[in-house]
C-alpha cells in the first residue's frame, strides 16, 4: 500500500542535461489527463418545439382548444413586450378568413385584431364592397386573425422564427375553420401561407392555394392608409370583390 502513496521521483532539472529535460516535459504533456468537457455555450436561439405543419392539425381541433393550447404563451420573444394575446375574432363557421401580419398598439391593448385605423378601413372595405355587390355580409360574418398573436416591438415585421412558432396556431385555426377561401393581407401573411419571397404586387389579383383552400393575396389596409397609394386602393377593392363573389355567389 505504501507504493500507492509514494511520491514520484523528482527530476533534477539543474543536474540533467538539456535533452533529458525536454524529453521529460514532453512526456508530462502527453500523459496529462484531458481537460473536462465544458457545458455548451448558451445562445439566444429559441427552441422550435411542437410545430404543427399544414394538414397535420389534431383531429377534431377547435378554436377553443387552440386558444387553450396557446395559454399565456412565452414561446418566443414577442411575449416579453405584449399586453394581450390577440387570438382572432369572428364567425368560427365562416366561409371567409382574413389573415393579417400582427397586432398593433390598439389591438395589443384590446386583444382584438384590426381595431385601429387599418382595422376600421378593413371593415369599410368588407361591408362597403359587399353592399355594392349585393352580398349581405358584415365584418362579424367573417373571421379575422394574424400570423403572430403578439405585437412586435415598434410594429416591426415579425422575424422568421416568430412566424414559425406562432404560425402553427394560425395553421390550426385555418384547418379548424375550413373556410371556402382565405384572403392574405400584405406580404407577411402571403409569405407565411405560401412561402417564397414574392411580394404583394406579384401575388395579388390571382388565386393561390393553402392546403387546398383557395387563397387571394391583396394589400394590407395599413398600406392603403398612405395618401399616395390610390392605385393600390383600387386594386385592393378589385381583389376583395373577386374574393367575395367567389365565396358567396
Short mmCIF file of C-alpha atoms in Angstrom, two decimals:
data_model
loop_
_atom_site.label_atom_id
_atom_site.label_comp_id
_atom_site.label_asym_id
_atom_site.label_seq_id
_atom_site.Cartn_x
_atom_site.Cartn_y
_atom_site.Cartn_z
CA UNK A 1 0.00 0.00 0.00
CA UNK A 2 2.91 2.36 0.60
CA UNK A 3 3.66 2.24 -3.12
CA UNK A 4 0.32 3.82 -3.85
CA UNK A 5 1.25 6.97 -1.93
CA UNK A 6 4.89 7.07 -2.94
CA UNK A 7 5.80 10.45 -4.39
CA UNK A 8 7.00 10.39 -8.00
CA UNK A 9 10.72 10.68 -8.46
CA UNK A 10 11.80 14.29 -8.67
CA UNK A 11 13.55 15.35 -11.81
CA UNK A 12 16.64 17.33 -11.03
CA UNK A 13 16.39 19.85 -13.80
CA UNK A 14 19.59 21.59 -12.84
CA UNK A 15 21.59 18.37 -12.94
CA UNK A 16 20.00 16.80 -16.01
CA UNK A 17 21.27 17.60 -19.47
CA UNK A 18 19.01 19.68 -21.75
CA UNK A 19 17.77 16.76 -23.94
CA UNK A 20 16.64 14.89 -20.82
CA UNK A 21 14.71 17.93 -19.58
CA UNK A 22 12.98 18.35 -22.95
CA UNK A 23 12.02 14.66 -23.06
CA UNK A 24 10.60 14.78 -19.55
CA UNK A 25 8.48 17.81 -20.35
CA UNK A 26 7.11 16.18 -23.50
CA UNK A 27 6.20 13.02 -21.60
CA UNK A 28 4.39 15.06 -18.95
CA UNK A 29 2.34 16.81 -21.63
CA UNK A 30 1.43 13.56 -23.40
CA UNK A 31 0.46 11.79 -20.19
CA UNK A 32 -1.62 14.68 -18.79
CA UNK A 33 -5.33 13.85 -18.47
CA UNK A 34 -7.66 15.54 -20.99
CA UNK A 35 -9.45 18.69 -19.74
CA UNK A 36 -13.05 18.21 -18.61
CA UNK A 37 -15.76 18.90 -21.19
CA UNK A 38 -17.38 22.32 -20.76
CA UNK A 39 -21.14 22.75 -20.96
CA UNK A 40 -22.43 24.13 -24.28
CA UNK A 41 -22.29 27.88 -24.60
CA UNK A 42 -25.78 29.36 -24.14
CA UNK A 43 -27.34 31.02 -27.18
CA UNK A 44 -30.32 33.24 -27.73
CA UNK A 45 -31.94 30.82 -30.17
CA UNK A 46 -35.49 29.85 -29.28
CA UNK A 47 -36.28 26.12 -29.49
CA UNK A 48 -38.80 25.47 -32.25
CA UNK A 49 -40.87 22.82 -30.49
CA UNK A 50 -44.31 21.41 -31.11
CA UNK A 51 -44.61 22.83 -34.61
CA UNK A 52 -47.79 21.71 -36.38
CA UNK A 53 -47.49 21.75 -40.16
CA UNK A 54 -50.41 22.50 -42.51
CA UNK A 55 -52.71 19.50 -42.72
CA UNK A 56 -51.31 17.96 -39.53
CA UNK A 57 -53.59 19.68 -37.02
CA UNK A 58 -55.06 17.42 -34.33
CA UNK A 59 -58.21 15.58 -35.39
CA UNK A 60 -61.35 17.41 -34.29
CA UNK A 61 -59.41 20.59 -33.48
CA UNK A 62 -61.48 23.60 -32.40
CA UNK A 63 -60.75 27.29 -31.92
CA UNK A 64 -61.42 26.88 -28.20
CA UNK A 65 -58.81 24.12 -27.95
CA UNK A 66 -56.28 26.12 -29.95
CA UNK A 67 -56.78 29.17 -27.73
CA UNK A 68 -56.34 26.99 -24.64
CA UNK A 69 -53.15 25.49 -26.08
CA UNK A 70 -51.73 28.98 -26.62
CA UNK A 71 -52.43 29.81 -22.97
CA UNK A 72 -50.22 32.54 -21.54
CA UNK A 73 -47.73 31.93 -24.33
CA UNK A 74 -44.00 32.55 -23.80
CA UNK A 75 -42.76 30.51 -26.76
CA UNK A 76 -40.95 33.42 -28.43
CA UNK A 77 -39.52 36.83 -27.60
CA UNK A 78 -42.68 38.70 -28.65
CA UNK A 79 -44.32 37.64 -25.40
CA UNK A 80 -41.88 39.82 -23.44
CA UNK A 81 -43.43 43.12 -24.53
CA UNK A 82 -47.05 42.30 -25.20
CA UNK A 83 -50.07 43.44 -23.25
CA UNK A 84 -52.64 40.97 -24.58
CA UNK A 85 -52.56 37.94 -26.87
CA UNK A 86 -54.64 38.70 -29.98
CA UNK A 87 -56.12 35.35 -30.99
CA UNK A 88 -58.78 36.12 -33.58
CA UNK A 89 -62.37 37.28 -33.91
CA UNK A 90 -65.44 36.49 -35.97
CA UNK A 91 -67.68 33.65 -37.03
CA UNK A 92 -66.00 30.24 -36.47
CA UNK A 93 -68.29 28.77 -39.14
CA UNK A 94 -67.48 31.40 -41.74
CA UNK A 95 -66.67 30.78 -45.39
CA UNK A 96 -64.02 33.53 -45.49
CA UNK A 97 -60.96 34.20 -43.31
CA UNK A 98 -58.76 37.31 -43.45
CA UNK A 99 -55.15 36.91 -42.27
CA UNK A 100 -53.02 39.93 -41.39
CA UNK A 101 -49.47 40.36 -40.13
CA UNK A 102 -49.68 41.05 -36.41
CA UNK A 103 -51.30 43.22 -33.75
CA UNK A 104 -50.63 46.94 -33.47
CA UNK A 105 -50.92 49.16 -30.40
CA UNK A 106 -54.74 49.27 -30.42
CA UNK A 107 -55.02 45.53 -30.91
CA UNK A 108 -52.46 44.85 -28.18
CA UNK A 109 -54.50 46.99 -25.78
CA UNK A 110 -57.88 45.41 -26.60
CA UNK A 111 -56.91 41.85 -27.51
CA UNK A 112 -58.93 42.05 -30.76
CA UNK A 113 -57.42 42.07 -34.28
CA UNK A 114 -57.88 45.01 -36.65
CA UNK A 115 -59.50 47.58 -34.36
CA UNK A 116 -57.18 50.52 -35.15
CA UNK A 117 -57.26 52.72 -38.26
CA UNK A 118 -56.27 49.83 -40.52
CA UNK A 119 -58.99 47.70 -38.98
CA UNK A 120 -61.60 50.39 -39.50
CA UNK A 121 -60.60 50.56 -43.15
CA UNK A 122 -60.83 46.78 -43.44
CA UNK A 123 -64.35 46.89 -42.01
CA UNK A 124 -65.33 49.58 -44.54
CA UNK A 125 -63.86 47.51 -47.36
CA UNK A 126 -65.68 44.32 -46.34
CA UNK A 127 -69.06 45.92 -45.70
CA UNK A 128 -68.84 48.58 -48.41
CA UNK A 129 -67.84 46.16 -51.16
CA UNK A 130 -70.45 43.65 -50.04
CA UNK A 131 -73.20 46.27 -50.12
CA UNK A 132 -72.22 47.47 -53.61
CA UNK A 133 -72.13 43.90 -54.90
CA UNK A 134 -75.45 42.95 -53.32
CA UNK A 135 -73.90 40.50 -50.86
CA UNK A 136 -75.41 40.61 -47.34
CA UNK A 137 -72.15 40.46 -45.39
CA UNK A 138 -70.89 42.20 -42.25
CA UNK A 139 -67.49 42.10 -40.58
CA UNK A 140 -68.90 39.81 -37.88
CA UNK A 141 -69.74 37.23 -40.57
CA UNK A 142 -66.07 36.60 -41.46
CA UNK A 143 -63.11 35.55 -39.31
CA UNK A 144 -60.05 37.77 -38.84
CA UNK A 145 -56.69 36.78 -37.37
CA UNK A 146 -52.95 37.39 -37.77
CA UNK A 147 -49.76 35.45 -38.44
CA UNK A 148 -48.40 36.35 -34.98
CA UNK A 149 -50.58 36.80 -31.90
CA UNK A 150 -48.38 39.30 -30.01
CA UNK A 151 -47.41 42.81 -31.07
CA UNK A 152 -43.85 43.08 -32.43
CA UNK A 153 -41.85 45.95 -30.87
CA UNK A 154 -42.39 49.26 -32.68
CA UNK A 155 -44.70 47.39 -35.09
CA UNK A 156 -41.69 45.86 -36.86
CA UNK A 157 -42.11 42.95 -39.26
CA UNK A 158 -42.13 39.61 -37.39
CA UNK A 159 -38.91 37.59 -37.56
CA UNK A 160 -38.86 34.21 -39.32
CA UNK A 161 -38.65 32.18 -36.10
CA UNK A 162 -41.50 34.19 -34.54
CA UNK A 163 -43.66 33.49 -37.58
CA UNK A 164 -42.78 29.80 -37.49
CA UNK A 165 -43.55 29.39 -33.79
CA UNK A 166 -46.81 31.33 -33.93
CA UNK A 167 -47.68 30.08 -37.40
CA UNK A 168 -48.54 26.65 -36.02
CA UNK A 169 -51.57 28.18 -34.32
CA UNK A 170 -52.59 30.08 -37.45
CA UNK A 171 -52.45 26.84 -39.44
CA UNK A 172 -54.59 25.14 -36.82
CA UNK A 173 -57.11 27.99 -36.88
CA UNK A 174 -57.47 27.73 -40.64
CA UNK A 175 -57.69 23.93 -40.53
CA UNK A 176 -60.35 24.08 -37.81
CA UNK A 177 -62.49 26.67 -39.60
CA UNK A 178 -62.12 25.10 -43.07
CA UNK A 179 -63.19 28.24 -44.95
CA UNK A 180 -64.07 28.30 -48.62
CA UNK A 181 -61.35 30.93 -49.17
CA UNK A 182 -58.59 32.85 -47.39
CA UNK A 183 -57.59 36.46 -48.02
CA UNK A 184 -53.98 37.24 -47.08
CA UNK A 185 -53.47 40.91 -46.21
CA UNK A 186 -49.94 42.02 -47.05
CA UNK A 187 -46.59 40.40 -47.80
CA UNK A 188 -46.01 38.90 -44.35
CA UNK A 189 -49.28 36.96 -44.42
CA UNK A 190 -48.66 35.89 -48.01
CA UNK A 191 -45.17 34.58 -47.23
CA UNK A 192 -46.35 32.80 -44.10
CA UNK A 193 -49.06 30.96 -46.03
CA UNK A 194 -47.43 30.49 -49.43
CA UNK A 195 -43.71 30.55 -48.71
CA UNK A 196 -41.37 32.07 -51.26
CA UNK A 197 -40.13 35.63 -51.50
CA UNK A 198 -42.63 37.27 -53.86
CA UNK A 199 -44.40 40.36 -52.59
CA UNK A 200 -47.99 41.51 -52.92
CA UNK A 201 -47.54 43.18 -56.30
CA UNK A 202 -46.61 39.85 -57.91
CA UNK A 203 -49.10 37.70 -55.99
CA UNK A 204 -52.25 39.84 -55.83
CA UNK A 205 -55.25 39.53 -58.09
CA UNK A 206 -55.00 35.80 -58.76
CA UNK A 207 -55.84 32.64 -56.90
CA UNK A 208 -53.31 30.57 -55.00
CA UNK A 209 -53.82 27.68 -52.60
CA UNK A 210 -53.01 26.98 -48.97
CA UNK A 211 -53.58 23.34 -48.05
CA UNK A 212 -56.10 23.02 -50.93
CA UNK A 213 -58.01 26.14 -49.79
CA UNK A 214 -58.16 28.94 -52.43
CA UNK A 215 -56.20 31.98 -51.28
CA UNK A 216 -56.27 35.55 -52.54
CA UNK A 217 -53.45 37.99 -51.74
CA UNK A 218 -54.04 41.73 -51.50
CA UNK A 219 -52.56 44.80 -49.84
CA UNK A 220 -52.63 45.27 -46.09
CA UNK A 221 -55.06 48.04 -45.04
CA UNK A 222 -52.26 49.91 -43.25
CA UNK A 223 -50.50 50.28 -46.61
CA UNK A 224 -53.68 51.67 -48.14
CA UNK A 225 -53.88 54.40 -45.49
CA UNK A 226 -50.93 56.17 -47.10
CA UNK A 227 -52.25 59.01 -49.30
CA UNK A 228 -50.12 58.19 -52.35
CA UNK A 229 -51.44 54.63 -52.76
CA UNK A 230 -54.58 55.38 -54.75
CA UNK A 231 -53.86 52.70 -57.36
CA UNK A 232 -53.26 50.11 -54.64
CA UNK A 233 -56.62 51.03 -53.12
CA UNK A 234 -58.38 50.42 -56.43
CA UNK A 235 -56.59 47.08 -56.85
CA UNK A 236 -57.50 46.03 -53.30
CA UNK A 237 -61.18 46.71 -53.89
CA UNK A 238 -60.98 44.62 -57.08
CA UNK A 239 -59.26 41.77 -55.20
CA UNK A 240 -61.88 41.86 -52.48
CA UNK A 241 -64.75 41.97 -54.99
CA UNK A 242 -63.33 38.92 -56.75
CA UNK A 243 -62.97 37.11 -53.42
CA UNK A 244 -66.49 37.90 -52.23
CA UNK A 245 -68.11 36.73 -55.46
CA UNK A 246 -66.09 33.50 -55.41
CA UNK A 247 -67.13 32.75 -51.84
CA UNK A 248 -70.75 33.91 -51.77
CA UNK A 249 -72.12 33.57 -55.31
#
